[in-house]
Amino acid sequence: MKLRQLKGKPTDISHELAISVTSNIIALLIGRRLTEHETDKLQLSVNYSDVAFIYMGPSNPTTIVPALRNVCEVFKIAGYNKAMKIIRHFSAFIKEEINRHKTSPLLQDTPDFINSYLDKISEISRSNKQNQGFSEEMLQGTLNILFLASSDTMFSSLGWLFRLMCKHKDIQHKVYAELTEVLGKDGKARYEERDKIPYTFAVIMEAQRYGSNVPLSGNRLAFDDIPINGYIIPKGSEITANLWALHHDPAYWEKPEEFRSERF
């Protein structure tokens, strides 16, 4: 509604996009939608996503030497005291939702991730099996990681899509026409029905290639010596794939610097 009220005037939709993405991801993780009286929790989640990537990223010195976080927090270096406060509040919010699943009759029967994990903990406890790494502490950490991994990539992907559609109005109009024809103005698109909207899906795929919002993959470990093109990647080596290079390699993509939905 806020965007409609602008009637086409230029605006920065970053905040509205972050709120929308965060709201949907949180609902998926905790099994319920935050109410209009819980906007503080929604904003907390947005803030957590922002500070976690700045202060807990893989290249941050405090990630390499975690003890530095305490020093930076105590001496209020580079805003660490404020960042850690947000991180603790978000962790408390997630813990509160886990406890809510154990006590609320409305949530106890909800088929969601938290209940599935809690059921697994109970199953292991009843069978007297070894813990196998399942605990409420691990559940909390997993929810934190799932939120961070999904929120940033979703926000980046949608950001690229919106920018590309603004630049390529002809493609935007074709996508709108296809969605309106197949789904109607108030219809909902489902992934399993993507074959009904091939052009829209092709645009999404090309936006993923063109934007490459995750330029480098996460680190992987070689369990054995791996021969590739006459070279040997030794066992125990950490491997990082250059996804941006793969998506922009002219050997596979003609004029990779151009946005072309017909590639897919």
mmCIF file of C-alpha atoms in Angstrom:
data_model
loop_
_atom_site.group_PDB
_atom_site.id
_atom_site.type_symbol
_atom_site.label_atom_id
_atom_site.label_comp_id
_atom_site.label_asym_id
_atom_site.label_seq_id
_atom_site.Cartn_x
_atom_site.Cartn_y
_atom_site.Cartn_z
ATOM 1 C CA MET A 1 0.000 0.000 0.000
ATOM 2 C CA LYS A 2 2.804 2.427 0.825
ATOM 3 C CA LEU A 3 4.338 1.960 -2.623
ATOM 4 C CA ARG A 4 0.989 2.471 -4.361
ATOM 5 C CA GLN A 5 0.542 5.759 -2.561
ATOM 6 C CA LEU A 6 3.754 7.039 -4.171
ATOM 7 C CA LYS A 7 2.087 6.754 -7.604
ATOM 8 C CA GLY A 8 5.310 6.077 -9.456
ATOM 9 C CA LYS A 9 7.514 8.631 -7.713
ATOM 10 C CA PRO A 10 11.188 7.583 -7.303
ATOM 11 C CA THR A 11 11.882 6.093 -3.886
ATOM 12 C CA ASP A 12 14.243 3.785 -2.033
ATOM 13 C CA ILE A 13 12.341 0.604 -1.172
ATOM 14 C CA SER A 14 15.184 -0.977 0.826
ATOM 15 C CA HIS A 15 13.440 -0.624 4.198
ATOM 16 C CA GLU A 16 10.050 -1.884 2.978
ATOM 17 C CA LEU A 17 11.748 -4.769 1.191
ATOM 18 C CA ALA A 18 13.770 -5.716 4.281
ATOM 19 C CA ILE A 19 10.636 -5.658 6.456
ATOM 20 C CA SER A 20 8.664 -7.803 3.989
ATOM 21 C CA VAL A 21 11.441 -10.375 3.517
ATOM 22 C CA THR A 22 12.148 -10.561 7.249
ATOM 23 C CA SER A 23 8.471 -10.944 8.148
ATOM 24 C CA ASN A 24 8.055 -13.935 5.834
ATOM 25 C CA ILE A 25 11.265 -15.674 6.902
ATOM 26 C CA ILE A 26 10.494 -15.253 10.611
ATOM 27 C CA ALA A 27 6.988 -16.660 10.047
ATOM 28 C CA LEU A 28 8.495 -19.698 8.320
ATOM 29 C CA LEU A 29 11.019 -20.289 11.116
ATOM 30 C CA ILE A 30 8.810 -19.792 14.177
ATOM 31 C CA GLY A 31 5.564 -21.171 12.766
ATOM 32 C CA ARG A 32 3.503 -18.006 13.174
ATOM 33 C CA ARG A 33 3.271 -14.461 11.862
ATOM 34 C CA LEU A 34 4.259 -11.617 14.135
ATOM 35 C CA THR A 35 1.258 -9.484 15.043
ATOM 36 C CA GLU A 36 0.875 -5.736 14.602
ATOM 37 C CA HIS A 37 1.762 -5.426 18.292
ATOM 38 C CA GLU A 38 5.137 -7.101 17.705
ATOM 39 C CA THR A 39 6.676 -4.632 15.262
ATOM 40 C CA ASP A 40 9.571 -4.228 17.705
ATOM 41 C CA LYS A 41 10.487 -7.905 17.169
ATOM 42 C CA LEU A 42 10.284 -7.444 13.417
ATOM 43 C CA GLN A 43 12.591 -4.424 13.529
ATOM 44 C CA LEU A 44 14.896 -6.310 15.910
ATOM 45 C CA SER A 45 15.178 -9.096 13.326
ATOM 46 C CA VAL A 46 16.063 -6.606 10.576
ATOM 47 C CA ASN A 47 18.676 -4.991 12.819
ATOM 48 C CA TYR A 48 20.113 -8.397 13.736
ATOM 49 C CA SER A 49 20.595 -9.274 10.084
ATOM 50 C CA ASP A 50 22.399 -5.973 9.498
ATOM 51 C CA VAL A 51 24.810 -6.136 12.438
ATOM 52 C CA ALA A 52 25.516 -9.880 12.249
ATOM 53 C CA PHE A 53 27.012 -9.628 8.773
ATOM 54 C CA ILE A 54 29.055 -6.565 9.723
ATOM 55 C CA TYR A 55 30.360 -7.757 13.080
ATOM 56 C CA MET A 56 30.337 -11.553 12.654
ATOM 57 C CA GLY A 57 31.309 -11.984 8.996
ATOM 58 C CA PRO A 58 33.957 -14.593 8.050
ATOM 59 C CA SER A 59 36.590 -11.941 7.228
ATOM 60 C CA ASN A 60 36.092 -10.027 10.472
ATOM 61 C CA PRO A 61 39.084 -10.222 12.869
ATOM 62 C CA THR A 62 36.734 -11.053 15.756
ATOM 63 C CA THR A 63 35.499 -14.116 13.858
ATOM 64 C CA ILE A 64 39.063 -15.353 13.521
ATOM 65 C CA VAL A 65 39.832 -14.499 17.170
ATOM 66 C CA PRO A 66 36.443 -14.616 18.997
ATOM 67 C CA ALA A 67 37.959 -13.373 22.276
ATOM 68 C CA LEU A 68 38.403 -9.970 20.620
ATOM 69 C CA ARG A 69 34.616 -9.501 20.710
ATOM 70 C CA ASN A 70 34.651 -9.219 24.490
ATOM 71 C CA VAL A 71 37.472 -6.671 24.358
ATOM 72 C CA CYS A 72 35.722 -4.598 21.674
ATOM 73 C CA GLU A 73 32.436 -4.768 23.572
ATOM 74 C CA VAL A 74 33.875 -3.767 26.951
ATOM 75 C CA PHE A 75 35.814 -0.842 25.504
ATOM 76 C CA LYS A 76 32.997 0.089 23.096
ATOM 77 C CA ILE A 77 35.212 -0.222 20.033
ATOM 78 C CA ALA A 78 33.612 0.231 16.581
ATOM 79 C CA GLY A 79 30.068 -0.055 17.975
ATOM 80 C CA TYR A 80 30.528 -3.612 19.231
ATOM 81 C CA ASN A 81 28.656 -2.899 22.446
ATOM 82 C CA LYS A 82 25.517 -1.889 20.519
ATOM 83 C CA ALA A 83 25.872 -4.762 18.045
ATOM 84 C CA MET A 84 26.231 -7.418 20.738
ATOM 85 C CA LYS A 85 23.184 -6.016 22.536
ATOM 86 C CA ILE A 86 21.101 -6.503 19.377
ATOM 87 C CA ILE A 87 22.504 -10.011 18.858
ATOM 88 C CA ARG A 88 21.643 -11.007 22.449
ATOM 89 C CA HIS A 89 18.123 -9.584 22.169
ATOM 90 C CA PHE A 90 17.498 -11.544 18.959
ATOM 91 C CA SER A 91 18.784 -14.749 20.571
ATOM 92 C CA ALA A 92 16.446 -14.133 23.516
ATOM 93 C CA PHE A 93 13.544 -13.642 21.079
ATOM 94 C CA ILE A 94 14.298 -16.969 19.356
ATOM 95 C CA LYS A 95 14.597 -18.741 22.721
ATOM 96 C CA GLU A 96 11.249 -17.263 23.737
ATOM 97 C CA GLU A 97 9.661 -18.705 20.573
ATOM 98 C CA ILE A 98 11.114 -22.153 21.300
ATOM 99 C CA ASN A 99 9.611 -22.025 24.799
ATOM 100 C CA ARG A 100 6.315 -20.829 23.322
ATOM 101 C CA HIS A 101 6.187 -23.999 21.205
ATOM 102 C CA LYS A 102 6.532 -26.102 24.356
ATOM 103 C CA THR A 103 3.766 -24.319 26.275
ATOM 104 C CA SER A 104 1.248 -22.942 23.752
ATOM 105 C CA PRO A 105 -1.509 -25.405 22.710
ATOM 106 C CA LEU A 106 -1.913 -23.455 19.456
ATOM 107 C CA LEU A 107 1.712 -23.992 18.463
ATOM 108 C CA GLN A 108 2.358 -27.474 19.853
ATOM 109 C CA ASP A 109 0.552 -29.122 16.929
ATOM 110 C CA THR A 110 1.903 -26.790 14.238
ATOM 111 C CA PRO A 111 3.945 -28.787 11.663
ATOM 112 C CA ASP A 112 6.960 -26.475 11.639
ATOM 113 C CA PHE A 113 10.739 -26.675 12.023
ATOM 114 C CA ILE A 114 10.830 -25.965 15.766
ATOM 115 C CA ASN A 115 8.314 -28.692 16.622
ATOM 116 C CA SER A 116 10.077 -31.197 14.365
ATOM 117 C CA TYR A 117 13.371 -30.465 16.125
ATOM 118 C CA LEU A 118 11.810 -30.647 19.605
ATOM 119 C CA ASP A 119 10.183 -33.977 18.674
ATOM 120 C CA LYS A 120 13.587 -35.308 17.637
ATOM 121 C CA ILE A 121 15.098 -34.237 20.967
ATOM 122 C CA SER A 122 12.271 -36.030 22.821
ATOM 123 C CA GLU A 123 12.682 -39.142 20.678
ATOM 124 C CA ILE A 124 16.415 -39.343 21.420
ATOM 125 C CA SER A 125 15.793 -38.713 25.117
ATOM 126 C CA ARG A 126 13.190 -41.513 25.357
ATOM 127 C CA SER A 127 15.397 -44.022 23.546
ATOM 128 C CA ASN A 128 18.412 -43.244 25.745
ATOM 129 C CA LYS A 129 20.486 -42.856 22.600
ATOM 130 C CA GLN A 130 23.542 -40.660 22.422
ATOM 131 C CA ASN A 131 22.548 -37.003 22.048
ATOM 132 C CA GLN A 132 23.792 -36.851 18.422
ATOM 133 C CA GLY A 133 24.097 -33.078 18.616
ATOM 134 C CA PHE A 134 20.381 -32.392 19.117
ATOM 135 C CA SER A 135 19.673 -29.896 21.901
ATOM 136 C CA GLU A 136 17.653 -26.739 22.436
ATOM 137 C CA GLU A 137 20.873 -24.756 22.345
ATOM 138 C CA MET A 138 21.671 -26.248 18.932
ATOM 139 C CA LEU A 139 18.107 -25.539 17.796
ATOM 140 C CA GLN A 140 18.484 -21.887 18.754
ATOM 141 C CA GLY A 141 21.795 -21.642 16.904
ATOM 142 C CA THR A 142 20.350 -23.370 13.835
ATOM 143 C CA LEU A 143 17.416 -20.944 13.711
ATOM 144 C CA ASN A 144 19.824 -18.011 13.943
ATOM 145 C CA ILE A 145 21.903 -19.375 11.058
ATOM 146 C CA LEU A 146 18.868 -20.197 8.906
ATOM 147 C CA PHE A 147 17.570 -16.670 9.388
ATOM 148 C CA LEU A 148 20.866 -15.029 8.430
ATOM 149 C CA ALA A 149 21.486 -17.310 5.450
ATOM 150 C CA SER A 150 18.021 -16.734 4.005
ATOM 151 C CA SER A 151 17.418 -13.063 4.802
ATOM 152 C CA ASP A 152 20.538 -11.664 3.129
ATOM 153 C CA THR A 153 20.277 -13.796 -0.013
ATOM 154 C CA MET A 154 16.540 -13.110 -0.403
ATOM 155 C CA PHE A 155 17.020 -9.381 0.100
ATOM 156 C CA SER A 156 19.894 -9.267 -2.415
ATOM 157 C CA SER A 157 18.049 -11.385 -4.990
ATOM 158 C CA LEU A 158 14.892 -9.290 -4.841
ATOM 159 C CA GLY A 159 16.946 -6.095 -4.845
ATOM 160 C CA TRP A 160 18.608 -7.132 -8.105
ATOM 161 C CA LEU A 161 15.251 -8.100 -9.610
ATOM 162 C CA PHE A 162 13.642 -4.761 -8.781
ATOM 163 C CA ARG A 163 16.591 -2.775 -10.111
ATOM 164 C CA LEU A 164 16.738 -4.794 -13.321
ATOM 165 C CA MET A 165 13.006 -4.446 -13.879
ATOM 166 C CA CYS A 166 13.293 -0.682 -13.422
ATOM 167 C CA LYS A 167 16.055 -0.577 -16.039
ATOM 168 C CA HIS A 168 14.402 -2.982 -18.500
ATOM 169 C CA LYS A 169 10.806 -1.766 -18.641
ATOM 170 C CA ASP A 170 10.026 -3.955 -21.667
ATOM 171 C CA ILE A 171 10.903 -7.084 -19.684
ATOM 172 C CA GLN A 172 8.947 -5.800 -16.688
ATOM 173 C CA HIS A 173 5.825 -5.416 -18.850
ATOM 174 C CA LYS A 174 6.200 -8.941 -20.279
ATOM 175 C CA VAL A 175 6.538 -10.428 -16.784
ATOM 176 C CA TYR A 176 3.472 -8.514 -15.586
ATOM 177 C CA ALA A 177 1.461 -9.619 -18.628
ATOM 178 C CA GLU A 178 2.370 -13.290 -18.115
ATOM 179 C CA LEU A 179 1.619 -13.259 -14.381
ATOM 180 C CA THR A 180 -1.693 -11.470 -14.922
ATOM 181 C CA GLU A 181 -2.753 -13.840 -17.692
ATOM 182 C CA VAL A 182 -1.838 -17.038 -15.841
ATOM 183 C CA LEU A 183 -2.464 -16.146 -12.194
ATOM 184 C CA GLY A 184 -4.740 -13.109 -12.312
ATOM 185 C CA LYS A 185 -4.064 -9.834 -10.507
ATOM 186 C CA ASP A 186 -4.648 -11.391 -7.082
ATOM 187 C CA GLY A 187 -3.254 -14.863 -7.790
ATOM 188 C CA LYS A 188 -0.447 -16.590 -5.920
ATOM 189 C CA ALA A 189 2.537 -18.172 -7.654
ATOM 190 C CA ARG A 190 3.716 -21.561 -6.389
ATOM 191 C CA TYR A 191 7.109 -23.054 -7.187
ATOM 192 C CA GLU A 192 5.635 -26.340 -8.412
ATOM 193 C CA GLU A 193 3.581 -24.349 -10.957
ATOM 194 C CA ARG A 194 6.581 -22.510 -12.422
ATOM 195 C CA ASP A 195 6.119 -24.275 -15.780
ATOM 196 C CA LYS A 196 3.019 -22.127 -16.268
ATOM 197 C CA ILE A 197 5.112 -18.937 -16.145
ATOM 198 C CA PRO A 198 8.268 -19.808 -18.145
ATOM 199 C CA TYR A 199 9.170 -16.229 -19.052
ATOM 200 C CA THR A 200 8.941 -14.978 -15.466
ATOM 201 C CA PHE A 201 10.998 -17.924 -14.243
ATOM 202 C CA ALA A 202 13.623 -17.253 -16.950
ATOM 203 C CA VAL A 203 13.881 -13.630 -15.808
ATOM 204 C CA ILE A 204 14.424 -14.759 -12.209
ATOM 205 C CA MET A 205 17.135 -17.220 -13.275
ATOM 206 C CA GLU A 206 18.938 -14.618 -15.387
ATOM 207 C CA ALA A 207 18.772 -12.121 -12.513
ATOM 208 C CA GLN A 208 20.448 -14.728 -10.297
ATOM 209 C CA ARG A 209 23.210 -15.179 -12.876
ATOM 210 C CA TYR A 210 23.649 -11.498 -13.658
ATOM 211 C CA GLY A 211 23.614 -10.292 -10.060
ATOM 212 C CA SER A 212 25.536 -13.210 -8.543
ATOM 213 C CA ASN A 213 24.535 -11.906 -5.108
ATOM 214 C CA VAL A 214 26.819 -14.509 -3.494
ATOM 215 C CA PRO A 215 30.046 -13.999 -5.498
ATOM 216 C CA LEU A 216 32.007 -16.619 -3.550
ATOM 217 C CA SER A 217 30.716 -19.924 -2.219
ATOM 218 C CA GLY A 218 31.129 -21.044 1.352
ATOM 219 C CA ASN A 219 34.304 -22.948 2.160
ATOM 220 C CA ARG A 220 34.371 -26.682 1.469
ATOM 221 C CA LEU A 221 36.919 -29.261 2.636
ATOM 222 C CA ALA A 222 38.498 -31.849 0.324
ATOM 223 C CA PHE A 223 38.246 -35.276 2.003
ATOM 224 C CA ASP A 224 40.585 -36.846 -0.567
ATOM 225 C CA ASP A 225 43.111 -35.766 -3.194
ATOM 226 C CA ILE A 226 41.100 -34.462 -6.160
ATOM 227 C CA PRO A 227 42.590 -34.484 -9.697
ATOM 228 C CA ILE A 228 41.337 -31.624 -11.909
ATOM 229 C CA ASN A 229 42.786 -30.739 -15.327
ATOM 230 C CA GLY A 230 46.203 -32.110 -14.499
ATOM 231 C CA TYR A 231 46.324 -30.546 -11.033
ATOM 232 C CA ILE A 232 45.841 -32.155 -7.644
ATOM 233 C CA ILE A 233 43.803 -30.495 -4.898
ATOM 234 C CA PRO A 234 45.361 -32.062 -1.790
ATOM 235 C CA LYS A 235 43.273 -33.756 0.843
ATOM 236 C CA GLY A 236 42.421 -31.310 3.637
ATOM 237 C CA SER A 237 42.440 -28.239 1.365
ATOM 238 C CA GLU A 238 39.751 -25.597 1.821
ATOM 239 C CA ILE A 239 37.968 -24.881 -1.452
ATOM 240 C CA THR A 240 36.052 -21.719 -2.342
ATOM 241 C CA ALA A 241 34.243 -21.511 -5.690
ATOM 242 C CA ASN A 242 34.272 -18.201 -7.573
ATOM 243 C CA LEU A 243 30.575 -18.169 -8.484
ATOM 244 C CA TRP A 244 30.745 -14.700 -10.036
ATOM 245 C CA ALA A 245 33.441 -15.896 -12.472
ATOM 246 C CA LEU A 246 31.331 -18.927 -13.408
ATOM 247 C CA HIS A 247 28.289 -16.743 -14.056
ATOM 248 C CA HIS A 248 30.256 -14.265 -16.181
ATOM 249 C CA ASP A 249 32.520 -16.610 -18.134
ATOM 250 C CA PRO A 250 32.175 -15.822 -21.882
ATOM 251 C CA ALA A 251 32.999 -19.468 -22.603
ATOM 252 C CA TYR A 252 29.526 -20.331 -21.307
ATOM 253 C CA TRP A 253 27.580 -17.077 -21.592
ATOM 254 C CA GLU A 254 27.496 -14.922 -24.714
ATOM 255 C CA LYS A 255 28.072 -11.295 -23.702
ATOM 256 C CA PRO A 256 27.733 -12.104 -19.977
ATOM 257 C CA GLU A 257 27.714 -8.403 -19.054
ATOM 258 C CA GLU A 258 24.291 -8.074 -20.699
ATOM 259 C CA PHE A 259 20.984 -9.013 -19.060
ATOM 260 C CA ARG A 260 19.242 -11.474 -21.369
ATOM 261 C CA SER A 261 16.272 -13.423 -20.071
ATOM 262 C CA GLU A 262 16.201 -15.595 -23.212
ATOM 263 C CA ARG A 263 19.287 -17.461 -21.922
ATOM 264 C CA PHE A 264 16.923 -19.629 -19.896
#
